[in-house]
Coordinates of C-alpha atoms in Angstrom, one line a residue:
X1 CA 125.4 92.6 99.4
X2 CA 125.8 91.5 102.7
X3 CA 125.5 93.8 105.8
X4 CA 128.6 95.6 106.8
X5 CA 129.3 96.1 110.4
X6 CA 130.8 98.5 112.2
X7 CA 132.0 100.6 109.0
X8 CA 130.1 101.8 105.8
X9 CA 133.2 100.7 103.1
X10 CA 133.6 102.1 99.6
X11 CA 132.4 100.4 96.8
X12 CA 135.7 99.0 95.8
X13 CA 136.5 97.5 99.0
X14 CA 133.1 95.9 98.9
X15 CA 133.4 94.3 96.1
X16 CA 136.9 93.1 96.4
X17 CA 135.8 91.3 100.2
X18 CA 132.6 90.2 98.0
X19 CA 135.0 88.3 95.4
X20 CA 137.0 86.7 98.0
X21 CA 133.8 85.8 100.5
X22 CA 132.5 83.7 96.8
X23 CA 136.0 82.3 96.0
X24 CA 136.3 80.8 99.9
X25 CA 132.4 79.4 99.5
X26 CA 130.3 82.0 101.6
X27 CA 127.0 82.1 100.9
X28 CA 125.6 84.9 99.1
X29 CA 123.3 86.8 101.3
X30 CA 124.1 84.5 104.3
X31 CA 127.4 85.8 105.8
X32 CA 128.1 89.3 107.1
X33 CA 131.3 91.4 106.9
X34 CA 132.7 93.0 110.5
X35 CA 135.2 94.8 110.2
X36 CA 138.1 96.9 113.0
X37 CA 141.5 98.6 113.1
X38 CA 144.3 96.0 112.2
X39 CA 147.8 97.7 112.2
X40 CA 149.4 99.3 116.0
X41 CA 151.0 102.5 115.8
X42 CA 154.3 102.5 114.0
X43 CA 153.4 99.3 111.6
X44 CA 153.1 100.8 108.4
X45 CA 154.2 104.1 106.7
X46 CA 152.3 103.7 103.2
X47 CA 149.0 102.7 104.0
X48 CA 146.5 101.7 106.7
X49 CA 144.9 98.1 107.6
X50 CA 141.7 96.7 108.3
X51 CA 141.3 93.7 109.6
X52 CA 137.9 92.3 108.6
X53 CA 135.9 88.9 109.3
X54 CA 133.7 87.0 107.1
X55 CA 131.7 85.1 109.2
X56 CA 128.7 82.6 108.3
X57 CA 126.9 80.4 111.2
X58 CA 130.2 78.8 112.6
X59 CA 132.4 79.6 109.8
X60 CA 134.8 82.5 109.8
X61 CA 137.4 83.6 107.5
X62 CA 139.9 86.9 109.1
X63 CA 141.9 89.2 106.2
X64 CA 143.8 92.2 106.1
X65 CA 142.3 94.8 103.5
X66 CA 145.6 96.8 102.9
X67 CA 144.4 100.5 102.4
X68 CA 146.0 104.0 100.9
X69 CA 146.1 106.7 103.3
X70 CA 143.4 108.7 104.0
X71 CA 145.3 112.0 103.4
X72 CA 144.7 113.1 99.4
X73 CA 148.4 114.3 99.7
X74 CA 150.2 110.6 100.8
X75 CA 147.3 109.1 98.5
X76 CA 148.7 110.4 95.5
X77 CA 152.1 109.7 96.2
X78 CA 151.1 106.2 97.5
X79 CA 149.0 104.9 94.6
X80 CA 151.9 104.0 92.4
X81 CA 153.4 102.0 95.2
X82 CA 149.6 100.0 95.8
X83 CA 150.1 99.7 91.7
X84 CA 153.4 97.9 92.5
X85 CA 152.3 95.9 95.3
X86 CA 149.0 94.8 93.1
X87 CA 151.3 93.6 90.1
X88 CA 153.6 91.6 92.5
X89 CA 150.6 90.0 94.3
X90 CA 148.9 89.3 91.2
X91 CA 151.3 88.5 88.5
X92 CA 154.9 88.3 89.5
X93 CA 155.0 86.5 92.3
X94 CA 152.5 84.1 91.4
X95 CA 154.6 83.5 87.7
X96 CA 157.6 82.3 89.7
X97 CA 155.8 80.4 92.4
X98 CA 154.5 78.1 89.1
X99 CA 157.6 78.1 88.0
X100 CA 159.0 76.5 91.1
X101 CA 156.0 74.3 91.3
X102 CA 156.1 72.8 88.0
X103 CA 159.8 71.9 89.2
X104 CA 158.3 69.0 91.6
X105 CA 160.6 69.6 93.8
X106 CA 160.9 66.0 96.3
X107 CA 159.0 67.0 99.7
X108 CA 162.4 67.0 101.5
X109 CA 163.5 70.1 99.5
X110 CA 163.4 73.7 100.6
X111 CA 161.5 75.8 98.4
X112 CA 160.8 79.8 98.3
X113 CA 157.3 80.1 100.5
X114 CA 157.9 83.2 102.4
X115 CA 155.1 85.5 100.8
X116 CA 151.7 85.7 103.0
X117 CA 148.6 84.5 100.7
X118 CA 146.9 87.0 98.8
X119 CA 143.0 86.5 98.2
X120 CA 142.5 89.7 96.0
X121 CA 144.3 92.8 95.1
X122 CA 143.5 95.5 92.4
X123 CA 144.4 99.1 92.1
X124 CA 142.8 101.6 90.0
X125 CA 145.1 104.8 88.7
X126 CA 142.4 107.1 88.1
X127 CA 140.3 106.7 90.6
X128 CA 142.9 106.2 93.1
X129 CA 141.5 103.4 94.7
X130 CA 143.5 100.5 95.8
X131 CA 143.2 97.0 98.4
X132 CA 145.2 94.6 98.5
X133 CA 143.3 91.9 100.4
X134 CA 145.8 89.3 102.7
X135 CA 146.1 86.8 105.6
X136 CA 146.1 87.9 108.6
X137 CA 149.9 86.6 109.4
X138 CA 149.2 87.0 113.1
X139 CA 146.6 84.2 113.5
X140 CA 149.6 81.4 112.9
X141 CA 151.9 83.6 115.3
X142 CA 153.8 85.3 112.9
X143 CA 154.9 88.6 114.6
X144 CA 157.6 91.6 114.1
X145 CA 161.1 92.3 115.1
X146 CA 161.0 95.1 117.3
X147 CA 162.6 97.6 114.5
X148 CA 164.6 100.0 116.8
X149 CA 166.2 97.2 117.5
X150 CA 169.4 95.5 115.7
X151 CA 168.4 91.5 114.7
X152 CA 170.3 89.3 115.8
X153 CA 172.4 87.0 113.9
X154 CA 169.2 84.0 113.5
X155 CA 166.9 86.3 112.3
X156 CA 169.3 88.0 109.7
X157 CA 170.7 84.4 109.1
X158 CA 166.9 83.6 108.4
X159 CA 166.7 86.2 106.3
X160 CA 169.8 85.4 104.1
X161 CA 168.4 82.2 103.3
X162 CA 165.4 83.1 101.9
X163 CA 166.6 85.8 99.9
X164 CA 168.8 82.9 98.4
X165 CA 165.5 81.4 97.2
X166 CA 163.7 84.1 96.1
X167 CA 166.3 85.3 94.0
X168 CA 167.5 81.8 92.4
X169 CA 163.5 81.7 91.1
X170 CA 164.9 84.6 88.8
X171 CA 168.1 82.8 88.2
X172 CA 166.3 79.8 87.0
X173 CA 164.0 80.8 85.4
X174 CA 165.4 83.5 83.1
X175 CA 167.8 80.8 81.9
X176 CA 164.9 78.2 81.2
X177 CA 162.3 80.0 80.4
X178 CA 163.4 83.3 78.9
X179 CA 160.1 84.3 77.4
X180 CA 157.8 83.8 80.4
X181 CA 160.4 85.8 82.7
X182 CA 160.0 88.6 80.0
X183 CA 157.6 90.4 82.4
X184 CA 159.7 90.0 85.0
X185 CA 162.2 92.3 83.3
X186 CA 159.7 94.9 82.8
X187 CA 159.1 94.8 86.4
X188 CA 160.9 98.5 86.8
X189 CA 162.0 100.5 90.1
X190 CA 158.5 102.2 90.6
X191 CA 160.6 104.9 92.5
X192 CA 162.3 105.9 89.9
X193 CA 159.3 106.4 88.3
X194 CA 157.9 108.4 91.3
X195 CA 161.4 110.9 91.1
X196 CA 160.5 111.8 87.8
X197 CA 157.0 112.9 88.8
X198 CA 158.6 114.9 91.6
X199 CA 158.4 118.6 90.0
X200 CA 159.8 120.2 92.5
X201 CA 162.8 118.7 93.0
X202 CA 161.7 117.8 96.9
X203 CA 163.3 114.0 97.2
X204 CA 166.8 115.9 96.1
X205 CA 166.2 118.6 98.5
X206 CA 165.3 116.0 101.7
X207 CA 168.2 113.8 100.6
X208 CA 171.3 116.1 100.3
X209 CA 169.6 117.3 104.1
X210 CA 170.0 113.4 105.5
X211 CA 172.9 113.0 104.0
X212 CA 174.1 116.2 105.8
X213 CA 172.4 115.1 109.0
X214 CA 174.5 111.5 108.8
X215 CA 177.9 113.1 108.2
X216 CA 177.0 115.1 111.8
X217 CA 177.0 111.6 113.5
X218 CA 180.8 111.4 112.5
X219 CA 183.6 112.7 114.7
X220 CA 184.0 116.4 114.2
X221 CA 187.7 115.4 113.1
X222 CA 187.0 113.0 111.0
X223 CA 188.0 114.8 107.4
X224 CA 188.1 111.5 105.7
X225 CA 184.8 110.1 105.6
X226 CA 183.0 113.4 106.0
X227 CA 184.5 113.9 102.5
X228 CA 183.6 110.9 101.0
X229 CA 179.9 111.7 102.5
X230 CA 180.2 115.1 101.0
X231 CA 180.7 113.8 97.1
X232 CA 177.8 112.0 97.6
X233 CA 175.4 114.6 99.5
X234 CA 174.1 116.4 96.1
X235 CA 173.3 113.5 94.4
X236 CA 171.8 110.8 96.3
X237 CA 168.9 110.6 94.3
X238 CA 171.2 109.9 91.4
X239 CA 172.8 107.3 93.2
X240 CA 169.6 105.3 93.9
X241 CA 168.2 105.7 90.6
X242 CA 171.8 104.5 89.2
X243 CA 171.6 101.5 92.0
X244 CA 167.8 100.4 91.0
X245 CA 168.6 100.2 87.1
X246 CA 168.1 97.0 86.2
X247 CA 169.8 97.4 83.1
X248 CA 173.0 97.9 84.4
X249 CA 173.1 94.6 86.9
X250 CA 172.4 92.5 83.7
X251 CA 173.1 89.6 83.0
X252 CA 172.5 89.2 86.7
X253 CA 169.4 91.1 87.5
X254 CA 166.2 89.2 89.6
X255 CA 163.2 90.3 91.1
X256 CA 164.1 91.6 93.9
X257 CA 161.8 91.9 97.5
X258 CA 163.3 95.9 97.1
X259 CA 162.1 97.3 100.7
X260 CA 164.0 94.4 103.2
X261 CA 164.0 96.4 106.5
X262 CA 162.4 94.7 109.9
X263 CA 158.8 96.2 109.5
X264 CA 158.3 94.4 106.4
X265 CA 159.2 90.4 107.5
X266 CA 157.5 88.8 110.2
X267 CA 159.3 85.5 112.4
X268 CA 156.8 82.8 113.2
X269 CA 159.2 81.1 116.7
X270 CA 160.0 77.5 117.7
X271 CA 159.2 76.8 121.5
X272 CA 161.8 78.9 122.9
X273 CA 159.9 81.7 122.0
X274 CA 163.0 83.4 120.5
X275 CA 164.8 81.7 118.1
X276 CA 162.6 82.4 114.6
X277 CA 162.1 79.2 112.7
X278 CA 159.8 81.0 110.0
X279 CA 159.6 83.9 107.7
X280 CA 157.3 85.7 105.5
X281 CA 158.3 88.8 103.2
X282 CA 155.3 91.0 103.6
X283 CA 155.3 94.9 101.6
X284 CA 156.4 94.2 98.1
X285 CA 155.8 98.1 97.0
X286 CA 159.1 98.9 95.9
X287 CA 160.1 95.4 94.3
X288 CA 162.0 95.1 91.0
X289 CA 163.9 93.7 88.2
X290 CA 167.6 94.8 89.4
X291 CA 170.4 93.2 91.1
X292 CA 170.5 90.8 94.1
X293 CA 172.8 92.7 96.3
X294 CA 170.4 95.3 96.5
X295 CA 168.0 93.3 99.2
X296 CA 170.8 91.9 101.2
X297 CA 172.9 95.8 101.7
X298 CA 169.5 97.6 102.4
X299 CA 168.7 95.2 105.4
X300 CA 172.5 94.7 106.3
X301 CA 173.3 98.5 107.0
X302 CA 169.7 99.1 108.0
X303 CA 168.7 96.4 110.0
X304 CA 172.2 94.9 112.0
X305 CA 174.8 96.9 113.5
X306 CA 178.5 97.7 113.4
X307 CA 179.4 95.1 116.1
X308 CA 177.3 92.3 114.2
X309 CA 178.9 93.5 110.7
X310 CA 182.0 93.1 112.4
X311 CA 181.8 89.8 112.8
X312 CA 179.0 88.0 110.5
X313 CA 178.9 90.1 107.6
X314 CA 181.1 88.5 105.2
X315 CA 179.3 85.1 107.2
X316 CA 175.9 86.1 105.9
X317 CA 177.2 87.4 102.5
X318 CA 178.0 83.4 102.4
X319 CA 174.5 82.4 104.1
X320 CA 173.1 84.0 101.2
X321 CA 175.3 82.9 98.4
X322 CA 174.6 78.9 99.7
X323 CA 171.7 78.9 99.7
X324 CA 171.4 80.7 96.0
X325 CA 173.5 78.0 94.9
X326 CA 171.2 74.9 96.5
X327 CA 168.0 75.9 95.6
X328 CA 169.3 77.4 91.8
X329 CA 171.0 73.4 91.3
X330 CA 167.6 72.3 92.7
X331 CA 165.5 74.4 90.0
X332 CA 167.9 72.9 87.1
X333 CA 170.3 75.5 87.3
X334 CA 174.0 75.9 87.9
X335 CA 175.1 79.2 90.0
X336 CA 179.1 78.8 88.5
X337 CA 177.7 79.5 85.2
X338 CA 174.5 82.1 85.9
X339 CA 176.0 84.1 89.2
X340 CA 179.7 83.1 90.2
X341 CA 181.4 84.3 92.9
X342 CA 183.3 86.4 91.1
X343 CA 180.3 88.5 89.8
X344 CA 178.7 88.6 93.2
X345 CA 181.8 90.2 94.6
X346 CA 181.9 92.7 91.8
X347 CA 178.1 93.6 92.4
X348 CA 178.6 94.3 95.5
X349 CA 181.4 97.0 94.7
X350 CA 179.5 98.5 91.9
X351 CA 175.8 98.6 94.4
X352 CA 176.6 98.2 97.4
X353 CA 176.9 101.7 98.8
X354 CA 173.0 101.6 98.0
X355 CA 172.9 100.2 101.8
X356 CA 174.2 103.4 102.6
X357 CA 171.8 106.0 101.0
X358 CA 168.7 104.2 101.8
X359 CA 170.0 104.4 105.2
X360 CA 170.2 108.0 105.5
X361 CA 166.5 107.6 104.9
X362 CA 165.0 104.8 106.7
X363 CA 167.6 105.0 110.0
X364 CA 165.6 108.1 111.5
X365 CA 162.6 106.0 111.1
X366 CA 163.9 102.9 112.6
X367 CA 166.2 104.8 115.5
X368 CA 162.3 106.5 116.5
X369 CA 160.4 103.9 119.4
X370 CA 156.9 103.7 118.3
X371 CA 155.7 105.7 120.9
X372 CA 157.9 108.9 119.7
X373 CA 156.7 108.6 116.1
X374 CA 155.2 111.9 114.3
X375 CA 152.4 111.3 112.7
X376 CA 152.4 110.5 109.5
X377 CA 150.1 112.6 108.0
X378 CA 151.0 115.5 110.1
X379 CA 154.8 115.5 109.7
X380 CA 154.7 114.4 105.4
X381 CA 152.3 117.6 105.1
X382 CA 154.8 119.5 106.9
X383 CA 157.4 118.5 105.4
X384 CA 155.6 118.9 101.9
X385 CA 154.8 122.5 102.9
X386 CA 158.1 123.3 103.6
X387 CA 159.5 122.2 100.4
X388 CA 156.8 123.7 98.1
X389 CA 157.6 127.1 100.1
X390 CA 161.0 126.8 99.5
X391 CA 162.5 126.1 102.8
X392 CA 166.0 123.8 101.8
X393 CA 166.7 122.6 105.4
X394 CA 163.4 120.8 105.5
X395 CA 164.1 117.8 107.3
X396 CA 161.1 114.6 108.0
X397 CA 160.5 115.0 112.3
X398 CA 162.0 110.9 112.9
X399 CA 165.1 110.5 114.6
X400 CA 164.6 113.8 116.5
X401 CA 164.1 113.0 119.7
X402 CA 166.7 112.5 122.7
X403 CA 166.3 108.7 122.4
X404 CA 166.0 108.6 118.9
X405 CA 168.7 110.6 118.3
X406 CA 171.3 108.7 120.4
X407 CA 170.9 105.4 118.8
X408 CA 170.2 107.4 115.7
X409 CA 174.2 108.9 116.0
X410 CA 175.5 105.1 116.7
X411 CA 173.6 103.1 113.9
X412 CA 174.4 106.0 110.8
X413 CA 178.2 106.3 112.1
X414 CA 178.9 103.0 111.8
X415 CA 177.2 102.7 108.8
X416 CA 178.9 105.0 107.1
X417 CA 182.4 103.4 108.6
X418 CA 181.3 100.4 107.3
X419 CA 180.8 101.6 104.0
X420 CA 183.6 102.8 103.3
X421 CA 185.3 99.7 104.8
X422 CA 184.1 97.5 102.3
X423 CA 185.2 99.9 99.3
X424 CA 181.8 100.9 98.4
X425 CA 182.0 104.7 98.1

């Protein structure tokens, strides 16, 4: 093996950075492995990064080895989400890529690129061991969206568009190649699967106490909505796990990106410096076989505001549905027979209000600066220790602060006004 630099790394890791170092032409016994910190504080809440670099005489190669936590506790309840992420990596992803690229597509046509390359990736169950071994996005400029902020119509226009493409790869080739896609249907909500391993009941518990928290950020008078809110408080899990079933969006289900909020896209700019002219989808633990609406309400109500919905939302409803359309007719298909209009509409009643409940959960997280944020560890043992002690009103410790708690009250309000708006609870 080669010598490892500043770190000792398991066996697993070794080997994976050992596969990749042969695959790119290293020389076996001539390059070394160095290896540092490579996520800031607030970029991920599933897993850590190392950046490593796999350098020979004047050659170097930098990647991202995409870690589970350190904490047994997070560890266990990450590994099925690493399992995920390894399966998209490995098999889904690259199953619709060939799909596209056996299409030919002329040069001039758009075509869905947006994932960051993947060297390696493996995850093993019972030993809970997992790395997922990337590009390091950074090195072409790619870079984040500041998330406690609202994105502005280009980058949720972006957005829009791409999701058009990813999704028509489903489209396409479900109707073309039914038999090849068939593990693309199989491709299940992992969450779902991680509620049913949730013995003590804790997800219900922390979801009917967000929901509670984000019927506070209403008007004290406001009997209406508070009382929509309060059918759903009890049985928010229910409603995600009815939302994620892939099953019932047939015959218009896709693999879905299934965790689109800011932290998990980055925006390479043009010159300006501002105006993003490039995007890559990165976290794929929680994609799935369901239905399309799902990715475009979970960034809308998380990611924009009520002033931009105000405006744009039906606009980038359209965004999306164009660009579905083009790149479905350019992969052989015909969107008027395999998604009309009509069906997108009616997806959107019967799913939308997914936006909603993911928000109750992800809003404290995005409304916290990344200088406030707990951490992890700290306030997920907590919160764990709480719940296995019986405490109901356990709550997560994002969102909590002064700051955090004032754009907190604005984003969830109008999300929930917004909701009910558009007729989806």
């Amino acid at each position: 093996m080669p010598e490892l630099l500043a770190t000792s790394l398991p066996e697993y890791i070794a080997a994976g950075l050992k596969e990749v170092a042969q695959e790119q032409r290293f020389t076996e016994g001539l390059y070394r492995l160095e290896s540092e910190s490579g996520s800031n504080m607030g970029d991920g809440f599933v897993g850590q990064l190392l950046k490593v670099f796999i350098r020979e005489a004047d050659r170097e190669l930098v990647v991202l080895c995409k870690l589970l936590p350190e904490s047994e506790m997070r560890k266990q309840q990450g590994i099925s989400l690493f399992d995920r992420e390894t399966e998209a990596y490995m098999q889904i992803l690259p199953l619709l890529t060939k799909f596209q690229d056996e299409k030919a597509l002329a040069k001039h046509l758009p075509r869905f690129d947006n994932v960051p390359r993947c060297y390696y990736a493996k995850t093993t169950l019972d030993k809970m061991e997992s790395v997922i071994i990337m590009e390091d996005l950074r090195l072409q400029a790619y870079r984040m969206w500041d998330k406690a902020n609202p994105v502005d119509f280009e980058h949720a226009r972006l957005l829009m568009v791409t999701l058009g493409r990813l999704h028509a790869l489903s489209f396409a080739m479900k109707d073309q190649q039914p038999e090849e896609f068939a593990k693309c249907r199989a491709f299940e909500d992992p969450m779902g699967k991680m509620l049913e391993l949730d013995p003590t009941k804790g997800f219900e518990v922390m979801m009917a106490g967000m929901c509670r928290r984000a019927i506070e950020t209403l008007d004290q008078h406001d009997n209406f909505r508070r009382e929509k809110l309060k059918q759903i408080q009890d049985r928010c899990v229910q409603e995600i796990v009815a939302c994620t079933d892939g099953k019932a969006a047939e015959p218009y289900a896709i693999v879905g990106h299934g965790d689109c909020w800011s932290n998990n896209m980055m925006f390479q700019y043009a010159e300006d410096n501002k105006t993003p002219s490039n995007i890559k989808l990165i976290d794929w633990q929680l994609s799935r076989y369901g239905s399309p609406v799902l990715d475009l309400v979970y960034f809308i109500f998380n990611c924009t505001d009520e002033e931009m919905r105000s405006h744009s939302y039906q606009r980038l409803l359209s965004i999306y549905y164009h660009s579905l359309s083009e790149h479905l007719h350019n992969l052989g298909g015909d969107v008027e027979r395999q998604y009309p209009r009509i069906a997108f509409r009616e997806q959107l009643k019967k799913f939308g209000r997914y936006g909603l409940v993911m928000s109750m959960m992800v809003l404290p997280i995005i409304c916290t600066p990344n200088d406030e944020l707990p951490d992890t560890d700290t306030a997920m043992e907590g919160f764990m220790n709480d719940m296995t002690n019986g405490n109901t009103n356990a709550e997560l410790a994002y969102g909590t602060t002064e700051k955090a708690a004032i754009r907190y009250r604005k984003r969830m309000s109008g999300c929930i006004r917004d909701t009910i708006r558009y007729g989806y609870i």
